[in-house]
Amino acid sequence: MPAKRIVFTGGSGKAGRHAVPHLLAKGYKILNVDLKPLDVKGVNTLVADLTDNGQAFNSLSTHFGFEGYDEGKPPSPPDAVVHFAAIPRVLIEPDNKTYQVNVISTYNVIEAAMKLGVRKVVIASSETTYGVCFAEGDKDFKSFPLEEDYDVDPMDSYGLSKVVNEKTARAFAMRYRADIYALRIGNVIEPHEYDRFPAFLADPLSRKRNAWSYIDARDLGEIVHCCLEKDGLGFQVFNATNDTITANIPTAEFLKRYCPDTPITRPLGEWEAPLSNRKTRETLGFKEEHNWRKYVKG
Ligand SMILES: NC(=O)c1ccc[n+]([C@@H]2O[C@H](COP(=O)([O-])OP(=O)(O)OC[C@H]3O[C@@H](n4cnc5c(N)ncnc54)[C@H](O)[C@@H]3O)[C@@H](O)[C@H]2O)c1
């Protein structure tokens, strides 16, 4: 079988620069679409602003490189689109711009994908949809574990943009009977960032906003890989986190100590991440490779 052709947006960013090489190693052909270049051998970057629907449409209907011209015909649509491009949190751009860029670019990418006949799209949603990450003040989660059927309720423009993007994905998946999977990505940790963990462990409340969970950027690439290989699920939401809590106390005991008023809705695995990846493991077959305990002493 020829290698699947994947358009990956936002591949030049923090998550993408690890996820793209991971996917390349799995044998996919990849075109990166971003405002900035990516220095990965074998991956061309098309510089495009995805808030412009013409540029989004063209980004999904172009050759991946000069070798495409040897085939003597215009390119077919890609086999899948992975949409990570975004303003990745509050306080980088004004709130209205964060909302506008994230919502419009996601609409443009999904619409172009569907109208070009692409059958699989994976989009980056966020832990912030669970409402605590960028809340004003000390907001409690409604219950633990945080799972995909939670009544998401962010109060900030970034988290809200991600909730809207999930709705956009659901609408297009329904209309086109396509697979669109939204990844509620936890706090992304790059390989060099494990030196931050001792401070996380020393000050547990500092990680409440991330629900004491994280995703290794390379394992995030593996979750995307699992999404690309699983078909027929329609619209889906998957938490994209690693398996275990970022604490040295088992999860149930930890939550009882630090969130005594928050109900626990099912038995928890001994070290299960409160932002649970159970569905991602059970439905997609995801297996983590980079548990934090491999890199952090104590
Ligand atoms: N970093 C995290 O902890 C985290 C957590 C949850 C979700 N996410 C989501 O994961 C995705 C990747 O996050 P990241 O941390 O790699 O962010 P990043 O800012 O490092 O990378 C995003 C990339 O998108 C590109 N981009 C922004 N606007 C664009 C536009 N209009 N057109 C084309 N490209 C554009 C940027 O140039 C950048 O390279 C984002 O959707 C983000 O919201 C990130």
Tab-separated table of C-alpha atoms and ligand atoms in Angstrom:
chain	number	residue	atom	x	y	z
A	1	MET	CA	0.000	0.000	0.000
A	2	PRO	CA	1.323	3.478	-0.801
A	3	ALA	CA	2.180	5.644	2.215
A	4	LYS	CA	-0.747	7.686	3.520
A	5	ARG	CA	-0.447	11.398	2.716
A	6	ILE	CA	-1.116	13.563	5.771
A	7	VAL	CA	-1.474	17.340	5.896
A	8	PHE	CA	-0.364	18.425	9.384
A	9	THR	CA	-1.142	22.026	10.375
A	10	GLY	CA	0.854	23.771	13.093
A	11	GLY	CA	3.683	21.257	12.768
A	12	SER	CA	6.297	23.927	13.511
A	13	GLY	CA	5.029	24.434	17.073
A	14	LYS	CA	5.819	22.845	20.426
A	15	ALA	CA	3.702	19.727	19.939
A	16	GLY	CA	4.071	19.431	16.176
A	17	ARG	CA	7.862	19.433	16.104
A	18	HIS	CA	7.772	16.142	18.052
A	19	ALA	CA	4.580	14.669	16.601
A	20	VAL	CA	5.645	15.199	12.971
A	21	PRO	CA	8.934	13.224	13.237
A	22	HIS	CA	7.045	10.490	15.117
A	23	LEU	CA	4.539	10.197	12.265
A	24	LEU	CA	7.280	10.388	9.638
A	25	ALA	CA	8.992	7.425	11.332
A	26	LYS	CA	5.709	5.498	11.025
A	27	GLY	CA	5.934	5.849	7.253
A	28	TYR	CA	3.472	8.648	6.446
A	29	LYS	CA	4.171	11.326	3.854
A	30	ILE	CA	3.629	14.686	5.529
A	31	LEU	CA	3.085	18.265	4.427
A	32	ASN	CA	3.382	20.798	7.241
A	33	VAL	CA	1.181	23.901	6.953
A	34	ASP	CA	2.199	26.722	9.265
A	35	LEU	CA	3.055	30.406	9.425
A	36	LYS	CA	6.623	29.372	10.265
A	37	PRO	CA	9.014	26.764	8.782
A	38	LEU	CA	9.828	23.418	10.413
A	39	ASP	CA	13.333	21.981	10.313
A	40	VAL	CA	12.560	18.282	9.776
A	41	LYS	CA	14.226	16.490	6.858
A	42	GLY	CA	11.677	15.062	4.434
A	43	VAL	CA	8.866	17.432	5.431
A	44	ASN	CA	8.069	20.492	3.349
A	45	THR	CA	6.342	23.452	5.011
A	46	LEU	CA	3.721	25.376	3.094
A	47	VAL	CA	3.543	28.825	4.635
A	48	ALA	CA	-0.146	29.648	4.909
A	49	ASP	CA	-2.521	31.562	7.154
A	50	LEU	CA	-5.381	29.173	7.851
A	51	THR	CA	-7.734	31.937	8.960
A	52	ASP	CA	-7.989	32.673	5.214
A	53	ASN	CA	-10.342	30.072	3.737
A	54	GLY	CA	-8.708	30.244	0.286
A	55	GLN	CA	-5.334	29.465	1.823
A	56	ALA	CA	-6.850	26.648	3.882
A	57	PHE	CA	-8.462	25.153	0.768
A	58	ASN	CA	-5.203	25.404	-1.192
A	59	SER	CA	-3.193	23.917	1.667
A	60	LEU	CA	-5.266	20.756	1.425
A	61	SER	CA	-5.133	20.490	-2.376
A	62	THR	CA	-1.466	20.966	-3.188
A	63	HIS	CA	1.518	18.751	-4.001
A	64	PHE	CA	3.615	17.957	-0.921
A	65	GLY	CA	6.851	18.676	-2.837
A	66	PHE	CA	8.417	18.880	-6.295
A	67	GLU	CA	8.218	15.088	-6.727
A	68	GLY	CA	4.444	15.521	-7.034
A	69	TYR	CA	4.890	17.172	-10.435
A	70	ASP	CA	6.432	13.961	-11.832
A	71	GLU	CA	3.031	12.259	-11.670
A	72	GLY	CA	1.663	14.470	-14.437
A	73	LYS	CA	-1.658	15.227	-12.745
A	74	PRO	CA	-2.914	17.469	-9.974
A	75	PRO	CA	-2.688	15.976	-6.470
A	76	SER	CA	-5.452	13.897	-4.903
A	77	PRO	CA	-6.802	15.103	-1.572
A	78	PRO	CA	-4.733	13.905	1.399
A	79	ASP	CA	-5.710	10.703	3.219
A	80	ALA	CA	-6.064	12.656	6.454
A	81	VAL	CA	-5.621	16.087	7.976
A	82	VAL	CA	-4.215	16.740	11.439
A	83	HIS	CA	-5.062	20.259	12.557
A	84	PHE	CA	-2.853	21.549	15.389
A	85	ALA	CA	-2.353	25.161	14.219
A	86	ALA	CA	-3.727	27.605	16.781
A	87	ILE	CA	-2.922	30.295	19.265
A	88	PRO	CA	-2.225	27.792	22.066
A	89	ARG	CA	-3.355	29.654	25.174
A	90	VAL	CA	-4.597	32.933	26.621
A	91	LEU	CA	-2.248	35.903	27.150
A	92	ILE	CA	-0.348	35.573	23.858
A	93	GLU	CA	-2.784	37.527	21.684
A	94	PRO	CA	-5.837	39.571	22.734
A	95	ASP	CA	-8.769	37.356	23.784
A	96	ASN	CA	-10.895	38.183	20.747
A	97	LYS	CA	-8.045	37.331	18.371
A	98	THR	CA	-7.380	34.003	20.120
A	99	TYR	CA	-11.030	33.095	19.738
A	100	GLN	CA	-11.222	34.322	16.156
A	101	VAL	CA	-8.040	32.613	14.908
A	102	ASN	CA	-8.802	29.290	16.585
A	103	VAL	CA	-12.463	29.102	15.606
A	104	ILE	CA	-12.144	30.384	12.041
A	105	SER	CA	-9.015	28.402	11.159
A	106	THR	CA	-10.623	25.205	12.438
A	107	TYR	CA	-13.821	25.876	10.510
A	108	ASN	CA	-11.775	26.575	7.365
A	109	VAL	CA	-9.618	23.459	7.665
A	110	ILE	CA	-12.505	21.098	8.406
A	111	GLU	CA	-14.728	22.603	5.720
A	112	ALA	CA	-11.990	22.377	3.089
A	113	ALA	CA	-11.192	18.805	4.137
A	114	MET	CA	-14.815	17.693	3.925
A	115	LYS	CA	-15.533	19.431	0.624
A	116	LEU	CA	-12.370	17.950	-0.906
A	117	GLY	CA	-13.459	14.460	0.164
A	118	VAL	CA	-11.016	13.855	3.034
A	119	ARG	CA	-12.461	11.138	5.291
A	120	LYS	CA	-10.344	11.584	8.440
A	121	VAL	CA	-9.523	14.741	10.381
A	122	VAL	CA	-7.852	14.936	13.794
A	123	ILE	CA	-8.080	18.274	15.607
A	124	ALA	CA	-6.358	19.630	18.694
A	125	SER	CA	-8.859	20.396	21.418
A	126	SER	CA	-7.674	20.980	24.954
A	127	GLU	CA	-7.714	20.198	28.670
A	128	THR	CA	-8.946	23.793	29.051
A	129	THR	CA	-12.434	22.718	27.938
A	130	TYR	CA	-12.801	21.148	31.413
A	131	GLY	CA	-13.067	24.707	32.648
A	132	VAL	CA	-10.458	25.029	35.378
A	133	CYS	CA	-7.216	25.685	33.475
A	134	PHE	CA	-7.848	29.348	32.634
A	135	ALA	CA	-10.667	30.025	35.120
A	136	GLU	CA	-10.746	33.205	37.175
A	137	GLY	CA	-9.834	32.148	40.703
A	138	ASP	CA	-9.829	28.708	42.300
A	139	LYS	CA	-12.591	26.813	40.506
A	140	ASP	CA	-13.255	23.178	41.397
A	141	PHE	CA	-13.755	20.406	38.855
A	142	LYS	CA	-17.308	19.005	38.997
A	143	SER	CA	-16.153	15.400	39.436
A	144	PHE	CA	-13.239	13.016	38.850
A	145	PRO	CA	-12.038	11.392	36.704
A	146	LEU	CA	-12.340	13.944	33.904
A	147	GLU	CA	-13.688	11.957	30.969
A	148	GLU	CA	-15.007	12.777	27.550
A	149	ASP	CA	-18.690	12.964	28.584
A	150	TYR	CA	-18.006	15.792	31.076
A	151	ASP	CA	-20.200	18.911	30.793
A	152	VAL	CA	-17.398	21.195	29.546
A	153	ASP	CA	-17.712	24.795	30.766
A	154	PRO	CA	-14.694	27.055	30.232
A	155	MET	CA	-15.007	30.776	30.989
A	156	ASP	CA	-11.993	31.974	28.919
A	157	SER	CA	-11.762	32.774	25.214
A	158	TYR	CA	-9.226	30.038	24.428
A	159	GLY	CA	-11.119	27.208	26.149
A	160	LEU	CA	-14.327	28.458	24.599
A	161	SER	CA	-12.735	28.419	21.134
A	162	LYS	CA	-11.894	24.751	21.643
A	163	VAL	CA	-15.453	23.878	22.736
A	164	VAL	CA	-16.763	25.598	19.604
A	165	ASN	CA	-14.226	23.700	17.482
A	166	GLU	CA	-15.499	20.408	18.874
A	167	LYS	CA	-19.037	21.432	17.851
A	168	THR	CA	-17.791	22.397	14.375
A	169	ALA	CA	-16.113	19.009	14.079
A	170	ARG	CA	-19.272	17.216	15.184
A	171	ALA	CA	-21.445	19.114	12.686
A	172	PHE	CA	-19.194	18.348	9.712
A	173	ALA	CA	-18.671	14.716	10.741
A	174	MET	CA	-22.436	14.269	10.870
A	175	ARG	CA	-23.092	16.011	7.552
A	176	TYR	CA	-20.306	14.253	5.615
A	177	ARG	CA	-20.412	10.938	7.528
A	178	ALA	CA	-16.682	11.334	8.063
A	179	ASP	CA	-14.355	10.575	10.974
A	180	ILE	CA	-13.331	13.657	12.932
A	181	TYR	CA	-11.548	13.015	16.221
A	182	ALA	CA	-10.944	15.853	18.693
A	183	LEU	CA	-8.035	15.379	21.098
A	184	ARG	CA	-8.439	17.061	24.483
A	185	ILE	CA	-4.718	17.527	24.869
A	186	GLY	CA	-3.237	17.836	28.353
A	187	ASN	CA	-0.301	20.062	29.244
A	188	VAL	CA	2.319	19.242	26.574
A	189	ILE	CA	5.719	18.278	27.952
A	190	GLU	CA	8.754	18.233	25.649
A	191	PRO	CA	11.677	15.892	26.459
A	192	HIS	CA	13.763	18.711	27.978
A	193	GLU	CA	10.926	19.807	30.289
A	194	TYR	CA	10.977	16.895	32.757
A	195	ASP	CA	13.241	19.015	34.958
A	196	ARG	CA	10.055	20.937	35.874
A	197	PHE	CA	8.522	17.891	37.578
A	198	PRO	CA	10.289	18.153	40.972
A	199	ALA	CA	8.656	21.582	41.380
A	200	PHE	CA	5.270	20.075	40.375
A	201	LEU	CA	5.671	17.384	43.042
A	202	ALA	CA	6.796	19.845	45.701
A	203	ASP	CA	3.800	22.154	45.176
A	204	PRO	CA	0.816	19.948	44.281
A	205	LEU	CA	-1.714	22.767	44.104
A	206	SER	CA	0.345	24.443	41.359
A	207	ARG	CA	-0.844	21.660	39.035
A	208	LYS	CA	-4.558	21.753	39.842
A	209	ARG	CA	-5.241	23.748	36.659
A	210	ASN	CA	-3.770	20.850	34.648
A	211	ALA	CA	-5.653	18.260	36.712
A	212	TRP	CA	-2.282	16.757	37.734
A	213	SER	CA	-1.940	15.296	34.233
A	214	TYR	CA	0.295	15.879	31.192
A	215	ILE	CA	1.079	14.518	27.735
A	216	ASP	CA	4.594	13.813	26.502
A	217	ALA	CA	4.885	15.476	23.076
A	218	ARG	CA	6.152	12.207	21.538
A	219	ASP	CA	3.313	10.192	23.066
A	220	LEU	CA	0.939	12.797	21.648
A	221	GLY	CA	2.390	11.900	18.234
A	222	GLU	CA	1.571	8.273	19.019
A	223	ILE	CA	-2.045	9.155	19.902
A	224	VAL	CA	-2.338	10.930	16.539
A	225	HIS	CA	-0.892	7.797	14.907
A	226	CYS	CA	-3.566	5.678	16.645
A	227	CYS	CA	-6.237	8.086	15.359
A	228	LEU	CA	-4.913	7.826	11.805
A	229	GLU	CA	-5.084	4.029	11.921
A	230	LYS	CA	-8.563	3.700	13.472
A	231	ASP	CA	-11.537	4.211	11.150
A	232	GLY	CA	-15.294	4.320	11.308
A	233	LEU	CA	-15.929	6.054	14.637
A	234	GLY	CA	-17.556	9.231	13.270
A	235	PHE	CA	-17.154	12.211	15.604
A	236	GLN	CA	-15.193	11.397	18.737
A	237	VAL	CA	-13.512	13.176	21.610
A	238	PHE	CA	-10.425	11.608	23.187
A	239	ASN	CA	-8.448	12.835	26.163
A	240	ALA	CA	-4.806	13.001	25.110
A	241	THR	CA	-2.824	12.466	28.311
A	242	ASN	CA	-0.277	10.051	29.712
A	243	ASP	CA	-1.405	7.272	32.016
A	244	THR	CA	-0.479	8.471	35.490
A	245	ILE	CA	-0.983	11.328	37.938
A	246	THR	CA	1.927	13.737	38.429
A	247	ALA	CA	2.121	13.100	42.154
A	248	ASN	CA	3.768	10.709	44.573
A	249	ILE	CA	0.514	9.793	46.307
A	250	PRO	CA	-1.960	7.330	44.693
A	251	THR	CA	-4.762	9.096	42.833
A	252	ALA	CA	-7.764	8.375	45.097
A	253	GLU	CA	-5.867	9.384	48.241
A	254	PHE	CA	-4.393	12.444	46.506
A	255	LEU	CA	-7.767	13.712	45.304
A	256	LYS	CA	-9.351	13.121	48.725
A	257	ARG	CA	-6.604	15.260	50.257
A	258	TYR	CA	-6.501	18.102	47.718
A	259	CYS	CA	-10.115	18.148	46.384
A	260	PRO	CA	-12.158	16.831	49.336
A	261	ASP	CA	-15.442	18.273	48.021
A	262	THR	CA	-15.202	16.897	44.474
A	263	PRO	CA	-17.115	13.642	43.884
A	264	ILE	CA	-15.356	10.591	42.440
A	265	THR	CA	-17.673	8.927	39.910
A	266	ARG	CA	-15.984	5.538	39.437
A	267	PRO	CA	-13.160	3.503	40.930
A	268	LEU	CA	-9.814	4.989	39.886
A	269	GLY	CA	-6.717	3.095	38.843
A	270	GLU	CA	-4.081	3.291	41.595
A	271	TRP	CA	-2.006	5.960	39.781
A	272	GLU	CA	-4.561	6.917	37.097
A	273	ALA	CA	-4.292	10.455	35.708
A	274	PRO	CA	-7.301	12.506	36.909
A	275	LEU	CA	-7.633	13.708	33.280
A	276	SER	CA	-8.069	10.093	32.301
A	277	ASN	CA	-6.913	8.561	29.018
A	278	ARG	CA	-8.912	5.362	29.579
A	279	LYS	CA	-11.030	5.808	26.437
A	280	THR	CA	-7.944	6.595	24.356
A	281	ARG	CA	-6.231	3.421	25.553
A	282	GLU	CA	-9.286	1.194	25.236
A	283	THR	CA	-10.724	2.519	21.955
A	284	LEU	CA	-7.582	3.472	20.054
A	285	GLY	CA	-5.117	1.020	21.610
A	286	PHE	CA	-2.779	3.810	22.748
A	287	LYS	CA	0.213	2.681	24.793
A	288	GLU	CA	2.361	5.350	26.397
A	289	GLU	CA	6.122	5.173	26.038
A	290	HIS	CA	7.223	8.209	28.030
A	291	ASN	CA	5.901	7.979	31.565
A	292	TRP	CA	7.334	10.831	33.659
A	293	ARG	CA	8.793	8.387	36.178
A	294	LYS	CA	11.336	7.294	33.527
A	295	TYR	CA	12.828	10.783	33.601
A	296	VAL	CA	12.239	12.118	37.121
A	297	LYS	CA	13.825	10.804	40.315
A	298	GLY	CA	11.933	10.632	43.611
B	1	LIG	N1	0.964	23.240	24.518
B	1	LIG	C1	0.002	22.705	25.291
B	1	LIG	O1	0.228	22.418	26.479
B	1	LIG	C2	-1.367	22.433	24.700
B	1	LIG	C3	-2.344	21.883	25.548
B	1	LIG	C4	-3.608	21.608	25.016
B	1	LIG	C5	-3.866	21.854	23.678
B	1	LIG	N2	-2.896	22.404	22.872
B	1	LIG	C6	-3.226	22.631	21.468
B	1	LIG	O2	-2.327	21.848	20.699
B	1	LIG	C7	-2.016	22.515	19.466
B	1	LIG	C8	-0.513	22.703	19.346
B	1	LIG	O3	-0.090	23.486	20.453
B	1	LIG	P1	1.425	23.976	20.595
B	1	LIG	O4	1.727	24.051	22.040
B	1	LIG	O5	2.310	23.168	19.690
B	1	LIG	O6	1.288	25.457	20.042
B	1	LIG	P2	2.386	26.329	19.242
B	1	LIG	O7	1.970	27.750	19.344
B	1	LIG	O8	3.769	25.985	19.695
B	1	LIG	O9	2.190	25.817	17.754
B	1	LIG	C9	1.076	26.209	16.993
B	1	LIG	C10	1.528	26.473	15.580
B	1	LIG	O10	0.401	26.970	14.845
B	1	LIG	C11	0.866	27.951	13.951
B	1	LIG	N3	-0.233	28.867	13.629
B	1	LIG	C12	-0.862	29.735	14.461
B	1	LIG	N4	-1.801	30.429	13.789
B	1	LIG	C13	-1.782	29.971	12.509
B	1	LIG	C14	-2.504	30.314	11.335
B	1	LIG	N5	-3.424	31.278	11.349
B	1	LIG	N6	-2.220	29.657	10.200
B	1	LIG	C15	-1.259	28.699	10.169
B	1	LIG	N7	-0.541	28.342	11.241
B	1	LIG	C16	-0.790	28.985	12.405
B	1	LIG	C17	1.986	28.654	14.705
B	1	LIG	O11	2.876	29.302	13.790
B	1	LIG	C18	2.635	27.527	15.473
B	1	LIG	O12	3.758	26.976	14.800
B	1	LIG	C19	-2.803	23.834	19.510
B	1	LIG	O13	-4.030	23.665	18.824
B	1	LIG	C20	-3.045	24.058	20.987
B	1	LIG	O14	-4.184	24.870	21.202
B	1	LIG	C21	-1.658	22.688	23.360
